[in-house]
Short mmCIF file of C-alpha atoms in Angstrom, two decimals:
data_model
loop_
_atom_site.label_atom_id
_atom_site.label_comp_id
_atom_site.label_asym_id
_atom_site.label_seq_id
_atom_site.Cartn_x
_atom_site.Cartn_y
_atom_site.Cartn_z
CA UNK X 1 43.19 -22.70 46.34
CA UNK X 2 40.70 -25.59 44.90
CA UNK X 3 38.91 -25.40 47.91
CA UNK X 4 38.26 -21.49 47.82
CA UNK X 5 37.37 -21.66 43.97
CA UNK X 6 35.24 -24.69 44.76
CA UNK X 7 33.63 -22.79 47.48
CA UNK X 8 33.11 -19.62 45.65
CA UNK X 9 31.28 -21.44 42.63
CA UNK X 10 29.06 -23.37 45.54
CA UNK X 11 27.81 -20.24 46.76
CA UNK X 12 27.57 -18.71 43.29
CA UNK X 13 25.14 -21.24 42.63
CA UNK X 14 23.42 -21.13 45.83
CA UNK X 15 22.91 -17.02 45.30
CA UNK X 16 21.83 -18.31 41.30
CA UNK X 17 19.02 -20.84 42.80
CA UNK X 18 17.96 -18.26 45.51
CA UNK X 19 17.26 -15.48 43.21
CA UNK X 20 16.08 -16.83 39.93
CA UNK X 21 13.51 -15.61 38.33
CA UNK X 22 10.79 -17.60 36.42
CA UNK X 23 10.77 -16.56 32.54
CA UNK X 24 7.32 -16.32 32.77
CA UNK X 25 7.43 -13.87 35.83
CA UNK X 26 9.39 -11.52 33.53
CA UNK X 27 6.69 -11.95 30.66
CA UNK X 28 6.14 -7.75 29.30
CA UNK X 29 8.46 -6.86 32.06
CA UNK X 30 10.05 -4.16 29.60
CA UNK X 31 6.95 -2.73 28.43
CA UNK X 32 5.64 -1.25 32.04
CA UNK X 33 5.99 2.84 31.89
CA UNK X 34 6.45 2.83 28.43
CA UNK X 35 3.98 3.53 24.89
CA UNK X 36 1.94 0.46 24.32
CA UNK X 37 3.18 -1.13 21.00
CA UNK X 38 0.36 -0.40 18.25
CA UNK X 39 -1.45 -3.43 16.21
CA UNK X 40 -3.94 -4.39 14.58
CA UNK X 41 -6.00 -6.98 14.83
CA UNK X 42 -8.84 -8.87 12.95
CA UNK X 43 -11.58 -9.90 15.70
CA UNK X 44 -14.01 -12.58 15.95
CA UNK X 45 -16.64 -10.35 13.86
CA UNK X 46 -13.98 -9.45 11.47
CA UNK X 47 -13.73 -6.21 11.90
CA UNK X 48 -10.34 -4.60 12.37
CA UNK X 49 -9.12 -3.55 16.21
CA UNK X 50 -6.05 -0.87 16.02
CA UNK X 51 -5.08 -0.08 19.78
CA UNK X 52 -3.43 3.37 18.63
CA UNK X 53 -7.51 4.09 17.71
CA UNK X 54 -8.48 3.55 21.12
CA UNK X 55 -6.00 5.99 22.65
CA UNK X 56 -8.22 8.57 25.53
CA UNK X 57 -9.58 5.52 26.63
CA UNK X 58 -8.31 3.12 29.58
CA UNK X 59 -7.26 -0.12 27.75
CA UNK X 60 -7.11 -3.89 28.77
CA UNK X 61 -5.23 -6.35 26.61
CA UNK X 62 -5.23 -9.96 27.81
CA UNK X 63 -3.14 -12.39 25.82
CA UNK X 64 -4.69 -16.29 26.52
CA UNK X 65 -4.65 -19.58 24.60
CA UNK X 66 -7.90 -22.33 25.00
CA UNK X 67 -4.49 -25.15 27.11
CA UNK X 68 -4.22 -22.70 29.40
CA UNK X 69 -4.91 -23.35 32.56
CA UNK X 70 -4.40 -20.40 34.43
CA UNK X 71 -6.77 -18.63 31.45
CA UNK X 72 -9.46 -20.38 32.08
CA UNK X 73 -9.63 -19.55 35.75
CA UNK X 74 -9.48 -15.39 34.56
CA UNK X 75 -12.08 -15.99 31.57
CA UNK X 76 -14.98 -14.97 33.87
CA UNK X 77 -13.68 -12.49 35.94
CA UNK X 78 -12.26 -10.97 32.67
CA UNK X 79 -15.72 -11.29 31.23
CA UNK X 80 -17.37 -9.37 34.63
CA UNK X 81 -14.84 -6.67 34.56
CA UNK X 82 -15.81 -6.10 30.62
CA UNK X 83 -19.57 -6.04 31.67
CA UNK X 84 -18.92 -3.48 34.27
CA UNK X 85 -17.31 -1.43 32.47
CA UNK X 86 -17.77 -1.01 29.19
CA UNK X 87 -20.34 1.16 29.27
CA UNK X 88 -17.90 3.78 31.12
CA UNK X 89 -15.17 3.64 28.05
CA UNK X 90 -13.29 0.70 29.42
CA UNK X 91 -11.41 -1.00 26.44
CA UNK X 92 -10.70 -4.98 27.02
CA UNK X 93 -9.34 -6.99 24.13
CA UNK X 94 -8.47 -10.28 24.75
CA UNK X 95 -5.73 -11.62 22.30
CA UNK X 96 -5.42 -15.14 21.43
CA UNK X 97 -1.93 -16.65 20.90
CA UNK X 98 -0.28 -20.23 20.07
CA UNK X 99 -3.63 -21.57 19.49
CA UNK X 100 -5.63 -23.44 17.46
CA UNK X 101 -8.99 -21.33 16.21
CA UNK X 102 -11.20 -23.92 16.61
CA UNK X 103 -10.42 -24.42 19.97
CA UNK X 104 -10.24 -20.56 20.71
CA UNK X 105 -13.66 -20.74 19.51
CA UNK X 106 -15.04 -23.40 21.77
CA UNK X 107 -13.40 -21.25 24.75
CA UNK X 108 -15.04 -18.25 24.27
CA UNK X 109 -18.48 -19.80 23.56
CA UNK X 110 -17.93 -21.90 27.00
CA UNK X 111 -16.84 -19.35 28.59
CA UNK X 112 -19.47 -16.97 27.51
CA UNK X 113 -17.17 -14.25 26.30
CA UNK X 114 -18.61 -11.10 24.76
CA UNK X 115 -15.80 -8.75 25.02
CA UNK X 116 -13.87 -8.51 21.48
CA UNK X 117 -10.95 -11.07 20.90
CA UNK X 118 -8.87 -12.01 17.82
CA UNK X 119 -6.48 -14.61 17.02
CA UNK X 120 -2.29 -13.05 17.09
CA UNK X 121 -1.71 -16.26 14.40
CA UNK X 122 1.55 -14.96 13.14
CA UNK X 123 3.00 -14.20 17.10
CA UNK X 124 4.18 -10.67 16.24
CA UNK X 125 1.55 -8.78 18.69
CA UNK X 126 2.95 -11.30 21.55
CA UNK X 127 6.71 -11.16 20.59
CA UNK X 128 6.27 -7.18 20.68
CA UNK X 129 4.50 -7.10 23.86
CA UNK X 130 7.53 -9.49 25.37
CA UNK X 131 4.92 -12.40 26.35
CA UNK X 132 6.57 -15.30 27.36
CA UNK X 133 4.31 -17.76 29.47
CA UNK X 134 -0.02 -17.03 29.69
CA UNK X 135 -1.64 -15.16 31.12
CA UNK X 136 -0.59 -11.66 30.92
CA UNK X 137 -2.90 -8.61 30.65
CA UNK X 138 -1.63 -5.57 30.48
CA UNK X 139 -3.24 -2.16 31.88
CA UNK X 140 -2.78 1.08 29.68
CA UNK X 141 -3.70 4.49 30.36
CA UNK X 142 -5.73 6.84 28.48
CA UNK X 143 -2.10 8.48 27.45
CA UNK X 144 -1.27 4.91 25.84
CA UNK X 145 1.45 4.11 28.30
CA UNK X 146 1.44 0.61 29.78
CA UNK X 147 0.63 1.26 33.99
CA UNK X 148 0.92 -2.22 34.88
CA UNK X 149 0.96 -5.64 33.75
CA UNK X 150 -0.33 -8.74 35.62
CA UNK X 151 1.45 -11.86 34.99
CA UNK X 152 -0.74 -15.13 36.04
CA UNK X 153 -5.24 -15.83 36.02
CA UNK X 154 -6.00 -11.92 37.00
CA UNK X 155 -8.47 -12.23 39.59
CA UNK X 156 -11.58 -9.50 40.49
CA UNK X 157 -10.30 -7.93 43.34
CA UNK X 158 -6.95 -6.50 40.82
CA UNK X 159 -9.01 -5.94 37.84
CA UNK X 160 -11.29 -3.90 39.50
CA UNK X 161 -9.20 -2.09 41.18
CA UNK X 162 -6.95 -1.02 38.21
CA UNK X 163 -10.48 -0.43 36.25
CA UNK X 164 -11.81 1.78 38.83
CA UNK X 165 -9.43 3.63 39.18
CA UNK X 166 -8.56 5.06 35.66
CA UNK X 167 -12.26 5.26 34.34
#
C-alpha cells in the first residue's frame, strides 16, 4: 500500500512539473474574448486617455516598466507599428507599471517613443487587466473586445499582422 501511494504522488508530481504553467504565461489570460476594462489615464502631455473614448477604433495597449528586459527589445518595433499606423486610426497606448517616472522618462526619450504613454502608479489598470509578469499588449477590436493578447517583447512580424488586419 506505501508503495502504490508513494508511487501515485511520484507521478502526480511528475504530471505537476510536466504541465505547469509559468504565471507570467497566464498574464490577461481571462480578459481574451471579453469587453476591454475601461480607464483612464493621465499621459505624458497630461492630457487624459479614456479607452471607452476610443471605442470604433482598433486599440493597442502595451503595459512595460524601464527593468524590463524583454520591453526594451519591443520599444522599437512598438514605436514602428505606431508610425505605420496611426495615420489609419490605429490606437497604441503604452502603459507604464511598477516603475519609477524618472526612469520611465529616460526610456521613452532613449527609445524615441512618440506614441502616447502614462504612468498606472496606483496598479489598478494592471490588476484589472490580470498582468502578472511584462510585457503584455493586448489587441482590441473596434467593438472593444480584447482579440488577443501577446505575452513576452512583441516582435514586427505579430504586430503587424494583428494591425493589418483590423484597420
Amino acid at each position: 500500500l506505501i508503495f502504490v501511494v508513494v508511487t501515485a504522488l511520484i507521478v502526480l508530481l511528475a504530471w505537476g512539473i510536466v504541465n505547469k504553467t509559468p504565471a507570467t504565461g497566464l498574464s490577461g489570460k481571462t480578459r481574451i474574448a471579453k469587453q476591454a476594462p475601461d480607464f483612464q489615464l493621465y499621459l505624458q502631455d497630461n492630457t487624459k486617455f479614456t479607452l471607452s473614448e476610443q471605442i470604433g477604433k482598433p486599440i493597442v495597449v502595451n503595459f512595460w516598466a524601464s527593468w524590463c528586459e524583454p520591453c526594451r527589445d519591443e520599444a522599437p518595433v512598438l514605436e514602428n507599428i505606431w508610425r505605420m499606423y496611426q495615420d489609419q486610426a490605429l490606437v497604441l497606448i503604452g502603459i507604464n507599471t511598477q516603475d519609477n517616472l524618472l526612469d520611465a522618462s529616460n526610456f521613452v526619450r532613449e527609445f524615441g517613443i512618440t506614441y502616447p504613454y502614462g504612468s498606472d502608479i496606483d496598479g489598478i489598470i494592471t490588476i484589472d487587466y490580470g498582468v502578472v509578469g511584462l510585457p503584455v499588449t493586448f489587441f482590441i477590436n473596434r467593438n472593444g473586445i480584447v482579440d488577443q493578447r501577446w505575452v513576452g517583447a512583441l516582435d514586427e512580424k505579430i504586430g503587424k499582422a494583428w494591425a493589418s488586419n483590423i484597420i
